[in-house]
mmCIF file with all atom_site columns, N, CA and C in Angstrom:
data_model
loop_
_atom_site.group_PDB
_atom_site.id
_atom_site.type_symbol
_atom_site.label_atom_id
_atom_site.label_alt_id
_atom_site.label_comp_id
_atom_site.label_asym_id
_atom_site.label_entity_id
_atom_site.label_seq_id
_atom_site.pdbx_PDB_ins_code
_atom_site.Cartn_x
_atom_site.Cartn_y
_atom_site.Cartn_z
_atom_site.occupancy
_atom_site.B_iso_or_equiv
_atom_site.pdbx_formal_charge
_atom_site.auth_seq_id
_atom_site.auth_comp_id
_atom_site.auth_asym_id
_atom_site.auth_atom_id
_atom_site.pdbx_PDB_model_num
ATOM 1   N N  . MET A 1 1  ? 70.683 105.697 122.108 1.00 80.00 ? 1  MET A N  1
ATOM 2   C CA . MET A 1 1  ? 71.149 104.277 122.249 1.00 80.00 ? 1  MET A CA 1
ATOM 3   C C  . MET A 1 1  ? 72.540 104.314 121.727 1.00 80.00 ? 1  MET A C  1
ATOM 4   N N  . ASN A 1 2  ? 73.614 103.805 122.245 1.00 91.00 ? 2  ASN A N  1
ATOM 5   C CA . ASN A 1 2  ? 75.005 103.904 121.763 1.00 91.00 ? 2  ASN A CA 1
ATOM 6   C C  . ASN A 1 2  ? 75.283 102.559 121.056 1.00 91.00 ? 2  ASN A C  1
ATOM 7   N N  . PRO A 1 3  ? 76.093 102.783 120.004 1.00 96.00 ? 3  PRO A N  1
ATOM 8   C CA . PRO A 1 3  ? 76.309 101.654 119.135 1.00 96.00 ? 3  PRO A CA 1
ATOM 9   C C  . PRO A 1 3  ? 76.753 100.349 119.607 1.00 96.00 ? 3  PRO A C  1
ATOM 10  N N  . ARG A 1 4  ? 76.618 99.010  119.107 1.00 97.00 ? 4  ARG A N  1
ATOM 11  C CA . ARG A 1 4  ? 77.080 97.865  119.523 1.00 97.00 ? 4  ARG A CA 1
ATOM 12  C C  . ARG A 1 4  ? 78.367 97.672  119.010 1.00 97.00 ? 4  ARG A C  1
ATOM 13  N N  . VAL A 1 5  ? 78.903 96.701  119.933 1.00 98.00 ? 5  VAL A N  1
ATOM 14  C CA . VAL A 1 5  ? 80.249 96.255  119.700 1.00 98.00 ? 5  VAL A CA 1
ATOM 15  C C  . VAL A 1 5  ? 80.261 95.117  118.219 1.00 98.00 ? 5  VAL A C  1
ATOM 16  N N  . ILE A 1 6  ? 80.822 95.338  117.371 1.00 98.00 ? 6  ILE A N  1
ATOM 17  C CA . ILE A 1 6  ? 80.846 94.315  116.214 1.00 98.00 ? 6  ILE A CA 1
ATOM 18  C C  . ILE A 1 6  ? 82.181 93.560  116.148 1.00 98.00 ? 6  ILE A C  1
ATOM 19  N N  . ASN A 1 7  ? 83.308 93.941  117.001 1.00 98.00 ? 7  ASN A N  1
ATOM 20  C CA . ASN A 1 7  ? 84.583 93.422  116.841 1.00 98.00 ? 7  ASN A CA 1
ATOM 21  C C  . ASN A 1 7  ? 85.314 93.710  118.297 1.00 98.00 ? 7  ASN A C  1
ATOM 22  N N  . VAL A 1 8  ? 85.886 92.693  118.706 1.00 98.00 ? 8  VAL A N  1
ATOM 23  C CA . VAL A 1 8  ? 86.613 92.871  120.136 1.00 98.00 ? 8  VAL A CA 1
ATOM 24  C C  . VAL A 1 8  ? 87.898 92.087  119.926 1.00 98.00 ? 8  VAL A C  1
ATOM 25  N N  . LYS A 1 9  ? 89.081 92.677  120.513 1.00 98.00 ? 9  LYS A N  1
ATOM 26  C CA . LYS A 1 9  ? 90.167 91.788  120.613 1.00 98.00 ? 9  LYS A CA 1
ATOM 27  C C  . LYS A 1 9  ? 90.985 92.215  122.069 1.00 98.00 ? 9  LYS A C  1
ATOM 28  N N  . ALA A 1 10 ? 91.076 91.156  122.764 1.00 98.00 ? 10 ALA A N  1
ATOM 29  C CA . ALA A 1 10 ? 91.772 91.380  124.068 1.00 98.00 ? 10 ALA A CA 1
ATOM 30  C C  . ALA A 1 10 ? 93.152 91.704  123.919 1.00 98.00 ? 10 ALA A C  1
ATOM 31  N N  . LEU A 1 11 ? 93.919 92.865  124.699 1.00 98.00 ? 11 LEU A N  1
ATOM 32  C CA . LEU A 1 11 ? 94.863 93.080  124.269 1.00 98.00 ? 11 LEU A CA 1
ATOM 33  C C  . LEU A 1 11 ? 95.726 92.941  125.783 1.00 98.00 ? 11 LEU A C  1
ATOM 34  N N  . ASP A 1 12 ? 97.323 92.962  125.756 1.00 95.00 ? 12 ASP A N  1
ATOM 35  C CA . ASP A 1 12 ? 97.816 93.016  127.173 1.00 95.00 ? 12 ASP A CA 1
ATOM 36  C C  . ASP A 1 12 ? 97.229 94.162  127.948 1.00 95.00 ? 12 ASP A C  1
ATOM 37  N N  . ASP A 1 13 ? 97.545 93.794  129.302 1.00 96.00 ? 13 ASP A N  1
ATOM 38  C CA . ASP A 1 13 ? 97.260 94.616  130.350 1.00 96.00 ? 13 ASP A CA 1
ATOM 39  C C  . ASP A 1 13 ? 95.863 94.999  130.631 1.00 96.00 ? 13 ASP A C  1
ATOM 40  N N  . TYR A 1 14 ? 95.024 93.894  130.274 1.00 98.00 ? 14 TYR A N  1
ATOM 41  C CA . TYR A 1 14 ? 93.574 93.955  130.292 1.00 98.00 ? 14 TYR A CA 1
ATOM 42  C C  . TYR A 1 14 ? 92.718 95.284  129.679 1.00 98.00 ? 14 TYR A C  1
ATOM 43  N N  . ALA A 1 15 ? 93.285 95.345  128.301 1.00 98.00 ? 15 ALA A N  1
ATOM 44  C CA . ALA A 1 15 ? 92.393 96.135  127.630 1.00 98.00 ? 15 ALA A CA 1
ATOM 45  C C  . ALA A 1 15 ? 92.024 95.546  126.405 1.00 98.00 ? 15 ALA A C  1
ATOM 46  N N  . LEU A 1 16 ? 90.918 96.191  126.071 1.00 98.00 ? 16 LEU A N  1
ATOM 47  C CA . LEU A 1 16 ? 90.112 95.537  124.834 1.00 98.00 ? 16 LEU A CA 1
ATOM 48  C C  . LEU A 1 16 ? 89.945 96.447  123.564 1.00 98.00 ? 16 LEU A C  1
ATOM 49  N N  . ALA A 1 17 ? 90.239 96.107  122.456 1.00 98.00 ? 17 ALA A N  1
ATOM 50  C CA . ALA A 1 17 ? 90.303 97.078  121.144 1.00 98.00 ? 17 ALA A CA 1
ATOM 51  C C  . ALA A 1 17 ? 89.066 96.787  120.606 1.00 98.00 ? 17 ALA A C  1
ATOM 52  N N  . LEU A 1 18 ? 88.409 97.808  120.495 1.00 98.00 ? 18 LEU A N  1
ATOM 53  C CA . LEU A 1 18 ? 86.749 97.699  120.277 1.00 98.00 ? 18 LEU A CA 1
ATOM 54  C C  . LEU A 1 18 ? 86.645 98.214  118.858 1.00 98.00 ? 18 LEU A C  1
ATOM 55  N N  . GLU A 1 19 ? 85.837 97.644  118.123 1.00 98.00 ? 19 GLU A N  1
ATOM 56  C CA . GLU A 1 19 ? 84.939 98.286  116.982 1.00 98.00 ? 19 GLU A CA 1
ATOM 57  C C  . GLU A 1 19 ? 83.517 98.358  117.276 1.00 98.00 ? 19 GLU A C  1
ATOM 58  N N  . PHE A 1 20 ? 82.833 99.613  116.795 1.00 97.00 ? 20 PHE A N  1
ATOM 59  C CA . PHE A 1 20 ? 81.478 99.387  116.906 1.00 97.00 ? 20 PHE A CA 1
ATOM 60  C C  . PHE A 1 20 ? 80.618 99.467  115.532 1.00 97.00 ? 20 PHE A C  1
ATOM 61  N N  . ALA A 1 21 ? 79.357 99.575  115.746 1.00 97.00 ? 21 ALA A N  1
ATOM 62  C CA . ALA A 1 21 ? 78.724 99.345  114.422 1.00 97.00 ? 21 ALA A CA 1
ATOM 63  C C  . ALA A 1 21 ? 78.649 100.585 113.553 1.00 97.00 ? 21 ALA A C  1
ATOM 64  N N  . ASN A 1 22 ? 78.974 101.747 114.487 1.00 96.00 ? 22 ASN A N  1
ATOM 65  C CA . ASN A 1 22 ? 79.112 103.020 113.591 1.00 96.00 ? 22 ASN A CA 1
ATOM 66  C C  . ASN A 1 22 ? 80.463 103.379 112.820 1.00 96.00 ? 22 ASN A C  1
ATOM 67  N N  . GLY A 1 23 ? 81.420 102.312 113.204 1.00 96.00 ? 23 GLY A N  1
ATOM 68  C CA . GLY A 1 23 ? 82.613 102.526 112.563 1.00 96.00 ? 23 GLY A CA 1
ATOM 69  C C  . GLY A 1 23 ? 83.701 102.976 113.275 1.00 96.00 ? 23 GLY A C  1
ATOM 70  N N  . GLU A 1 24 ? 83.220 103.527 114.756 1.00 97.00 ? 24 GLU A N  1
ATOM 71  C CA . GLU A 1 24 ? 84.248 104.089 115.701 1.00 97.00 ? 24 GLU A CA 1
ATOM 72  C C  . GLU A 1 24 ? 85.019 102.949 116.279 1.00 97.00 ? 24 GLU A C  1
ATOM 73  N N  . LYS A 1 25 ? 86.111 103.366 116.602 1.00 98.00 ? 25 LYS A N  1
ATOM 74  C CA . LYS A 1 25 ? 87.159 102.215 117.424 1.00 98.00 ? 25 LYS A CA 1
ATOM 75  C C  . LYS A 1 25 ? 87.698 103.024 118.625 1.00 98.00 ? 25 LYS A C  1
ATOM 76  N N  . GLY A 1 26 ? 87.903 101.944 119.365 1.00 98.00 ? 26 GLY A N  1
ATOM 77  C CA . GLY A 1 26 ? 88.493 102.453 120.786 1.00 98.00 ? 26 GLY A CA 1
ATOM 78  C C  . GLY A 1 26 ? 89.109 101.441 121.655 1.00 98.00 ? 26 GLY A C  1
ATOM 79  N N  . ILE A 1 27 ? 89.829 101.887 122.627 1.00 98.00 ? 27 ILE A N  1
ATOM 80  C CA . ILE A 1 27 ? 90.337 101.094 123.672 1.00 98.00 ? 27 ILE A CA 1
ATOM 81  C C  . ILE A 1 27 ? 89.528 101.106 125.223 1.00 98.00 ? 27 ILE A C  1
ATOM 82  N N  . PHE A 1 28 ? 89.427 100.094 125.479 1.00 98.00 ? 28 PHE A N  1
ATOM 83  C CA . PHE A 1 28 ? 88.694 100.146 126.933 1.00 98.00 ? 28 PHE A CA 1
ATOM 84  C C  . PHE A 1 28 ? 89.676 99.163  127.933 1.00 98.00 ? 28 PHE A C  1
ATOM 85  N N  . SER A 1 29 ? 89.807 99.727  129.082 1.00 98.00 ? 29 SER A N  1
ATOM 86  C CA . SER A 1 29 ? 90.361 99.074  130.009 1.00 98.00 ? 29 SER A CA 1
ATOM 87  C C  . SER A 1 29 ? 89.488 98.469  130.934 1.00 98.00 ? 29 SER A C  1
ATOM 88  N N  . MET A 1 30 ? 89.844 97.106  131.381 1.00 98.00 ? 30 MET A N  1
ATOM 89  C CA . MET A 1 30 ? 88.979 96.344  132.346 1.00 98.00 ? 30 MET A CA 1
ATOM 90  C C  . MET A 1 30 ? 89.510 96.405  133.643 1.00 98.00 ? 30 MET A C  1
ATOM 91  N N  . LYS A 1 31 ? 90.926 97.084  133.789 1.00 97.00 ? 31 LYS A N  1
ATOM 92  C CA . LYS A 1 31 ? 91.398 96.900  135.185 1.00 97.00 ? 31 LYS A CA 1
ATOM 93  C C  . LYS A 1 31 ? 90.620 97.528  136.144 1.00 97.00 ? 31 LYS A C  1
ATOM 94  N N  . PRO A 1 32 ? 89.909 98.476  135.987 1.00 96.00 ? 32 PRO A N  1
ATOM 95  C CA . PRO A 1 32 ? 89.564 99.337  137.108 1.00 96.00 ? 32 PRO A CA 1
ATOM 96  C C  . PRO A 1 32 ? 88.265 98.151  137.619 1.00 96.00 ? 32 PRO A C  1
ATOM 97  N N  . TYR A 1 33 ? 87.813 97.386  136.571 1.00 97.00 ? 33 TYR A N  1
ATOM 98  C CA . TYR A 1 33 ? 86.634 96.302  137.032 1.00 97.00 ? 33 TYR A CA 1
ATOM 99  C C  . TYR A 1 33 ? 86.982 94.993  137.449 1.00 97.00 ? 33 TYR A C  1
ATOM 100 N N  . LEU A 1 34 ? 88.299 94.935  137.659 1.00 97.00 ? 34 LEU A N  1
ATOM 101 C CA . LEU A 1 34 ? 88.586 93.442  138.024 1.00 97.00 ? 34 LEU A CA 1
ATOM 102 C C  . LEU A 1 34 ? 88.494 93.321  139.509 1.00 97.00 ? 34 LEU A C  1
ATOM 103 N N  . GLU A 1 35 ? 88.537 94.292  140.261 1.00 96.00 ? 35 GLU A N  1
ATOM 104 C CA . GLU A 1 35 ? 87.894 94.186  141.525 1.00 96.00 ? 35 GLU A CA 1
ATOM 105 C C  . GLU A 1 35 ? 86.614 93.767  142.171 1.00 96.00 ? 35 GLU A C  1
ATOM 106 N N  . TYR A 1 36 ? 85.823 94.059  141.034 1.00 97.00 ? 36 TYR A N  1
ATOM 107 C CA . TYR A 1 36 ? 84.476 93.568  141.190 1.00 97.00 ? 36 TYR A CA 1
ATOM 108 C C  . TYR A 1 36 ? 84.122 92.175  141.299 1.00 97.00 ? 36 TYR A C  1
ATOM 109 N N  . PRO A 1 37 ? 83.508 91.685  142.251 1.00 97.00 ? 37 PRO A N  1
ATOM 110 C CA . PRO A 1 37 ? 83.599 90.105  142.153 1.00 97.00 ? 37 PRO A CA 1
ATOM 111 C C  . PRO A 1 37 ? 83.093 89.575  140.869 1.00 97.00 ? 37 PRO A C  1
ATOM 112 N N  . VAL A 1 38 ? 82.045 90.083  140.019 1.00 96.00 ? 38 VAL A N  1
ATOM 113 C CA . VAL A 1 38 ? 81.584 89.203  138.690 1.00 96.00 ? 38 VAL A CA 1
ATOM 114 C C  . VAL A 1 38 ? 82.838 89.416  137.800 1.00 96.00 ? 38 VAL A C  1
ATOM 115 N N  . PHE A 1 39 ? 83.758 90.334  137.679 1.00 98.00 ? 39 PHE A N  1
ATOM 116 C CA . PHE A 1 39 ? 84.850 90.442  136.946 1.00 98.00 ? 39 PHE A CA 1
ATOM 117 C C  . PHE A 1 39 ? 86.420 89.679  137.574 1.00 98.00 ? 39 PHE A C  1
ATOM 118 N N  . GLN A 1 40 ? 86.217 89.135  138.670 1.00 97.00 ? 40 GLN A N  1
ATOM 119 C CA . GLN A 1 40 ? 87.459 88.899  139.120 1.00 97.00 ? 40 GLN A CA 1
ATOM 120 C C  . GLN A 1 40 ? 88.001 87.697  138.411 1.00 97.00 ? 40 GLN A C  1
ATOM 121 N N  . PRO A 1 41 ? 86.973 86.649  137.869 1.00 98.00 ? 41 PRO A N  1
ATOM 122 C CA . PRO A 1 41 ? 87.602 85.684  137.065 1.00 98.00 ? 41 PRO A CA 1
ATOM 123 C C  . PRO A 1 41 ? 88.465 85.996  136.027 1.00 98.00 ? 41 PRO A C  1
ATOM 124 N N  . LEU A 1 42 ? 88.491 87.339  135.165 1.00 98.00 ? 42 LEU A N  1
ATOM 125 C CA . LEU A 1 42 ? 89.198 87.846  134.221 1.00 98.00 ? 42 LEU A CA 1
ATOM 126 C C  . LEU A 1 42 ? 90.566 88.156  134.681 1.00 98.00 ? 42 LEU A C  1
ATOM 127 N N  . LYS A 1 43 ? 90.679 87.855  135.707 1.00 97.00 ? 43 LYS A N  1
ATOM 128 C CA . LYS A 1 43 ? 92.447 88.010  136.284 1.00 97.00 ? 43 LYS A CA 1
ATOM 129 C C  . LYS A 1 43 ? 93.118 87.093  135.612 1.00 97.00 ? 43 LYS A C  1
ATOM 130 N N  . ASP A 1 44 ? 92.337 85.950  135.379 1.00 97.00 ? 44 ASP A N  1
ATOM 131 C CA . ASP A 1 44 ? 93.039 84.833  134.660 1.00 97.00 ? 44 ASP A CA 1
ATOM 132 C C  . ASP A 1 44 ? 93.304 85.247  133.311 1.00 97.00 ? 44 ASP A C  1
ATOM 133 N N  . VAL A 1 45 ? 94.496 85.555  132.804 1.00 97.00 ? 45 VAL A N  1
ATOM 134 C CA . VAL A 1 45 ? 94.781 86.000  131.690 1.00 97.00 ? 45 VAL A CA 1
ATOM 135 C C  . VAL A 1 45 ? 94.373 85.161  130.433 1.00 97.00 ? 45 VAL A C  1
ATOM 136 N N  . ALA A 1 46 ? 94.288 83.894  130.365 1.00 97.00 ? 46 ALA A N  1
ATOM 137 C CA . ALA A 1 46 ? 93.603 82.766  129.702 1.00 97.00 ? 46 ALA A CA 1
ATOM 138 C C  . ALA A 1 46 ? 92.217 83.093  129.222 1.00 97.00 ? 46 ALA A C  1
ATOM 139 N N  . LEU A 1 47 ? 91.408 83.471  130.467 1.00 98.00 ? 47 LEU A N  1
ATOM 140 C CA . LEU A 1 47 ? 90.054 83.473  130.152 1.00 98.00 ? 47 LEU A CA 1
ATOM 141 C C  . LEU A 1 47 ? 89.996 84.927  129.850 1.00 98.00 ? 47 LEU A C  1
ATOM 142 N N  . PHE A 1 48 ? 90.529 86.044  130.139 1.00 98.00 ? 48 PHE A N  1
ATOM 143 C CA . PHE A 1 48 ? 90.408 87.467  129.624 1.00 98.00 ? 48 PHE A CA 1
ATOM 144 C C  . PHE A 1 48 ? 90.589 87.357  128.241 1.00 98.00 ? 48 PHE A C  1
ATOM 145 N N  . LYS A 1 49 ? 91.566 86.619  127.601 1.00 98.00 ? 49 LYS A N  1
ATOM 146 C CA . LYS A 1 49 ? 92.048 86.700  126.225 1.00 98.00 ? 49 LYS A CA 1
ATOM 147 C C  . LYS A 1 49 ? 90.908 86.213  125.213 1.00 98.00 ? 49 LYS A C  1
ATOM 148 N N  . THR A 1 50 ? 89.828 85.257  125.680 1.00 98.00 ? 50 THR A N  1
ATOM 149 C CA . THR A 1 50 ? 88.581 84.619  125.072 1.00 98.00 ? 50 THR A CA 1
ATOM 150 C C  . THR A 1 50 ? 87.653 85.611  124.692 1.00 98.00 ? 50 THR A C  1
ATOM 151 N N  . ALA A 1 51 ? 87.509 86.901  125.026 1.00 98.00 ? 51 ALA A N  1
ATOM 152 C CA . ALA A 1 51 ? 86.635 87.846  124.624 1.00 98.00 ? 51 ALA A CA 1
ATOM 153 C C  . ALA A 1 51 ? 86.134 87.879  123.457 1.00 98.00 ? 51 ALA A C  1
ATOM 154 N N  . LYS A 1 52 ? 84.922 88.019  123.239 1.00 98.00 ? 52 LYS A N  1
ATOM 155 C CA . LYS A 1 52 ? 84.236 87.841  121.898 1.00 98.00 ? 52 LYS A CA 1
ATOM 156 C C  . LYS A 1 52 ? 83.097 88.818  121.858 1.00 98.00 ? 52 LYS A C  1
ATOM 157 N N  . SER A 1 53 ? 82.769 89.273  120.552 1.00 98.00 ? 53 SER A N  1
ATOM 158 C CA . SER A 1 53 ? 81.377 90.000  120.777 1.00 98.00 ? 53 SER A CA 1
ATOM 159 C C  . SER A 1 53 ? 80.197 89.172  120.468 1.00 98.00 ? 53 SER A C  1
ATOM 160 N N  . THR A 1 54 ? 79.101 89.302  121.081 1.00 96.00 ? 54 THR A N  1
ATOM 161 C CA . THR A 1 54 ? 77.952 88.495  121.047 1.00 96.00 ? 54 THR A CA 1
ATOM 162 C C  . THR A 1 54 ? 76.641 89.402  121.213 1.00 96.00 ? 54 THR A C  1
ATOM 163 N N  . MET A 1 55 ? 75.851 89.670  120.020 1.00 95.00 ? 55 MET A N  1
ATOM 164 C CA . MET A 1 55 ? 74.717 90.595  120.198 1.00 95.00 ? 55 MET A CA 1
ATOM 165 C C  . MET A 1 55 ? 75.079 91.968  120.556 1.00 95.00 ? 55 MET A C  1
ATOM 166 N N  . GLY A 1 56 ? 76.471 92.791  120.368 1.00 96.00 ? 56 GLY A N  1
ATOM 167 C CA . GLY A 1 56 ? 76.749 93.650  120.492 1.00 96.00 ? 56 GLY A CA 1
ATOM 168 C C  . GLY A 1 56 ? 77.398 94.058  121.838 1.00 96.00 ? 56 GLY A C  1
ATOM 169 N N  . PHE A 1 57 ? 77.436 92.849  122.998 1.00 97.00 ? 57 PHE A N  1
ATOM 170 C CA . PHE A 1 57 ? 78.082 92.702  124.023 1.00 97.00 ? 57 PHE A CA 1
ATOM 171 C C  . PHE A 1 57 ? 79.479 92.305  123.778 1.00 97.00 ? 57 PHE A C  1
ATOM 172 N N  . VAL A 1 58 ? 80.580 92.521  124.750 1.00 98.00 ? 58 VAL A N  1
ATOM 173 C CA . VAL A 1 58 ? 81.607 91.602  124.824 1.00 98.00 ? 58 VAL A CA 1
ATOM 174 C C  . VAL A 1 58 ? 81.464 90.578  125.849 1.00 98.00 ? 58 VAL A C  1
ATOM 175 N N  . CYS A 1 59 ? 81.553 89.533  125.507 1.00 98.00 ? 59 CYS A N  1
ATOM 176 C CA . CYS A 1 59 ? 81.479 88.426  126.724 1.00 98.00 ? 59 CYS A CA 1
ATOM 177 C C  . CYS A 1 59 ? 82.545 87.409  126.820 1.00 98.00 ? 59 CYS A C  1
ATOM 178 N N  . TRP A 1 60 ? 82.647 86.982  127.952 1.00 98.00 ? 60 TRP A N  1
ATOM 179 C CA . TRP A 1 60 ? 83.808 86.008  128.274 1.00 98.00 ? 60 TRP A CA 1
ATOM 180 C C  . TRP A 1 60 ? 83.146 84.286  128.439 1.00 98.00 ? 60 TRP A C  1
ATOM 181 N N  . ASN A 1 61 ? 82.024 84.504  128.995 1.00 95.00 ? 61 ASN A N  1
ATOM 182 C CA . ASN A 1 61 ? 81.561 83.100  129.004 1.00 95.00 ? 61 ASN A CA 1
ATOM 183 C C  . ASN A 1 61 ? 79.957 83.311  129.334 1.00 95.00 ? 61 ASN A C  1
ATOM 184 N N  . ASP A 1 62 ? 79.270 82.309  129.955 1.00 91.00 ? 62 ASP A N  1
ATOM 185 C CA . ASP A 1 62 ? 77.929 82.520  130.011 1.00 91.00 ? 62 ASP A CA 1
ATOM 186 C C  . ASP A 1 62 ? 77.794 83.537  131.372 1.00 91.00 ? 62 ASP A C  1
ATOM 187 N N  . GLU A 1 63 ? 78.549 83.860  131.972 1.00 94.00 ? 63 GLU A N  1
ATOM 188 C CA . GLU A 1 63 ? 78.323 84.553  133.138 1.00 94.00 ? 63 GLU A CA 1
ATOM 189 C C  . GLU A 1 63 ? 78.914 85.938  133.348 1.00 94.00 ? 63 GLU A C  1
ATOM 190 N N  . ILE A 1 64 ? 79.974 86.311  132.454 1.00 97.00 ? 64 ILE A N  1
ATOM 191 C CA . ILE A 1 64 ? 80.646 87.593  132.354 1.00 97.00 ? 64 ILE A CA 1
ATOM 192 C C  . ILE A 1 64 ? 80.176 87.977  131.134 1.00 97.00 ? 64 ILE A C  1
ATOM 193 N N  . ASP A 1 65 ? 79.813 89.278  131.281 1.00 98.00 ? 65 ASP A N  1
ATOM 194 C CA . ASP A 1 65 ? 79.709 90.271  129.882 1.00 98.00 ? 65 ASP A CA 1
ATOM 195 C C  . ASP A 1 65 ? 79.811 91.770  130.152 1.00 98.00 ? 65 ASP A C  1
ATOM 196 N N  . MET A 1 66 ? 79.877 92.504  129.276 1.00 97.00 ? 66 MET A N  1
ATOM 197 C CA . MET A 1 66 ? 80.324 94.030  129.458 1.00 97.00 ? 66 MET A CA 1
ATOM 198 C C  . MET A 1 66 ? 79.080 94.736  128.305 1.00 97.00 ? 66 MET A C  1
ATOM 199 N N  . SER A 1 67 ? 78.252 95.587  128.927 1.00 96.00 ? 67 SER A N  1
ATOM 200 C CA . SER A 1 67 ? 77.354 96.077  127.847 1.00 96.00 ? 67 SER A CA 1
ATOM 201 C C  . SER A 1 67 ? 78.006 97.090  126.978 1.00 96.00 ? 67 SER A C  1
ATOM 202 N N  . PRO A 1 68 ? 77.248 97.353  125.842 1.00 96.00 ? 68 PRO A N  1
ATOM 203 C CA . PRO A 1 68 ? 77.879 98.233  124.736 1.00 96.00 ? 68 PRO A CA 1
ATOM 204 C C  . PRO A 1 68 ? 77.917 99.661  125.165 1.00 96.00 ? 68 PRO A C  1
ATOM 205 N N  . ASP A 1 69 ? 77.019 99.954  126.198 1.00 96.00 ? 69 ASP A N  1
ATOM 206 C CA . ASP A 1 69 ? 76.795 101.405 126.513 1.00 96.00 ? 69 ASP A CA 1
ATOM 207 C C  . ASP A 1 69 ? 77.942 101.725 127.248 1.00 96.00 ? 69 ASP A C  1
ATOM 208 N N  . ASN A 1 70 ? 78.353 101.019 128.307 1.00 95.00 ? 70 ASN A N  1
ATOM 209 C CA . ASN A 1 70 ? 79.419 101.053 129.094 1.00 95.00 ? 70 ASN A CA 1
ATOM 210 C C  . ASN A 1 70 ? 80.501 101.276 128.465 1.00 95.00 ? 70 ASN A C  1
ATOM 211 N N  . LEU A 1 71 ? 80.839 100.144 127.421 1.00 97.00 ? 71 LEU A N  1
ATOM 212 C CA . LEU A 1 71 ? 82.100 100.272 126.684 1.00 97.00 ? 71 LEU A CA 1
ATOM 213 C C  . LEU A 1 71 ? 82.333 101.393 125.666 1.00 97.00 ? 71 LEU A C  1
ATOM 214 N N  . TYR A 1 72 ? 81.166 102.075 125.118 1.00 97.00 ? 72 TYR A N  1
ATOM 215 C CA . TYR A 1 72 ? 81.297 102.781 124.154 1.00 97.00 ? 72 TYR A CA 1
ATOM 216 C C  . TYR A 1 72 ? 81.438 104.361 124.888 1.00 97.00 ? 72 TYR A C  1
ATOM 217 N N  . LEU A 1 73 ? 80.700 104.516 126.091 1.00 96.00 ? 73 LEU A N  1
ATOM 218 C CA . LEU A 1 73 ? 80.860 105.635 126.696 1.00 96.00 ? 73 LEU A CA 1
ATOM 219 C C  . LEU A 1 73 ? 82.303 105.926 127.335 1.00 96.00 ? 73 LEU A C  1
ATOM 220 N N  . GLU A 1 74 ? 82.624 104.760 128.295 1.00 96.00 ? 74 GLU A N  1
ATOM 221 C CA . GLU A 1 74 ? 83.944 105.049 128.594 1.00 96.00 ? 74 GLU A CA 1
ATOM 222 C C  . GLU A 1 74 ? 85.261 104.576 128.056 1.00 96.00 ? 74 GLU A C  1
ATOM 223 N N  . CYS A 1 75 ? 85.133 104.154 126.775 1.00 97.00 ? 75 CYS A N  1
ATOM 224 C CA . CYS A 1 75 ? 86.341 103.694 125.879 1.00 97.00 ? 75 CYS A CA 1
ATOM 225 C C  . CYS A 1 75 ? 86.895 104.956 125.431 1.00 97.00 ? 75 CYS A C  1
ATOM 226 N N  . GLN A 1 76 ? 88.416 104.870 125.405 1.00 97.00 ? 76 GLN A N  1
ATOM 227 C CA . GLN A 1 76 ? 89.433 105.922 124.773 1.00 97.00 ? 76 GLN A CA 1
ATOM 228 C C  . GLN A 1 76 ? 89.339 105.795 123.076 1.00 97.00 ? 76 GLN A C  1
ATOM 229 N N  . LYS A 1 77 ? 88.441 106.484 122.285 1.00 96.00 ? 77 LYS A N  1
ATOM 230 C CA . LYS A 1 77 ? 88.154 106.455 121.111 1.00 96.00 ? 77 LYS A CA 1
ATOM 231 C C  . LYS A 1 77 ? 89.531 106.574 120.346 1.00 96.00 ? 77 LYS A C  1
ATOM 232 N N  . THR A 1 78 ? 89.820 105.844 119.137 1.00 94.00 ? 78 THR A N  1
ATOM 233 C CA . THR A 1 78 ? 91.050 105.856 118.478 1.00 94.00 ? 78 THR A CA 1
ATOM 234 C C  . THR A 1 78 ? 90.646 106.460 116.812 1.00 94.00 ? 78 THR A C  1
ATOM 235 N N  . THR A 1 79 ? 89.592 106.585 116.665 1.00 69.00 ? 79 THR A N  1
ATOM 236 C CA . THR A 1 79 ? 89.273 106.918 115.357 1.00 69.00 ? 79 THR A CA 1
ATOM 237 C C  . THR A 1 79 ? 87.966 107.556 115.353 1.00 69.00 ? 79 THR A C  1
#
């Protein structure tokens, strides 16, 4: 099982700065996902910037979230 997200900050160019429960940090690009129907609302920058960590997931509203497994495995680790 991969570590959960404990902190997230939405950056420019549809990227997320992530901090995981194991202390690692990384940058995750949402750009490739914005063409999937569930993530298309995130093209609205105002909505994208509302990203928050909830129970280890990154969430934007009650309908859009990203699992910690996907985020951890695909992010570019920074530390």
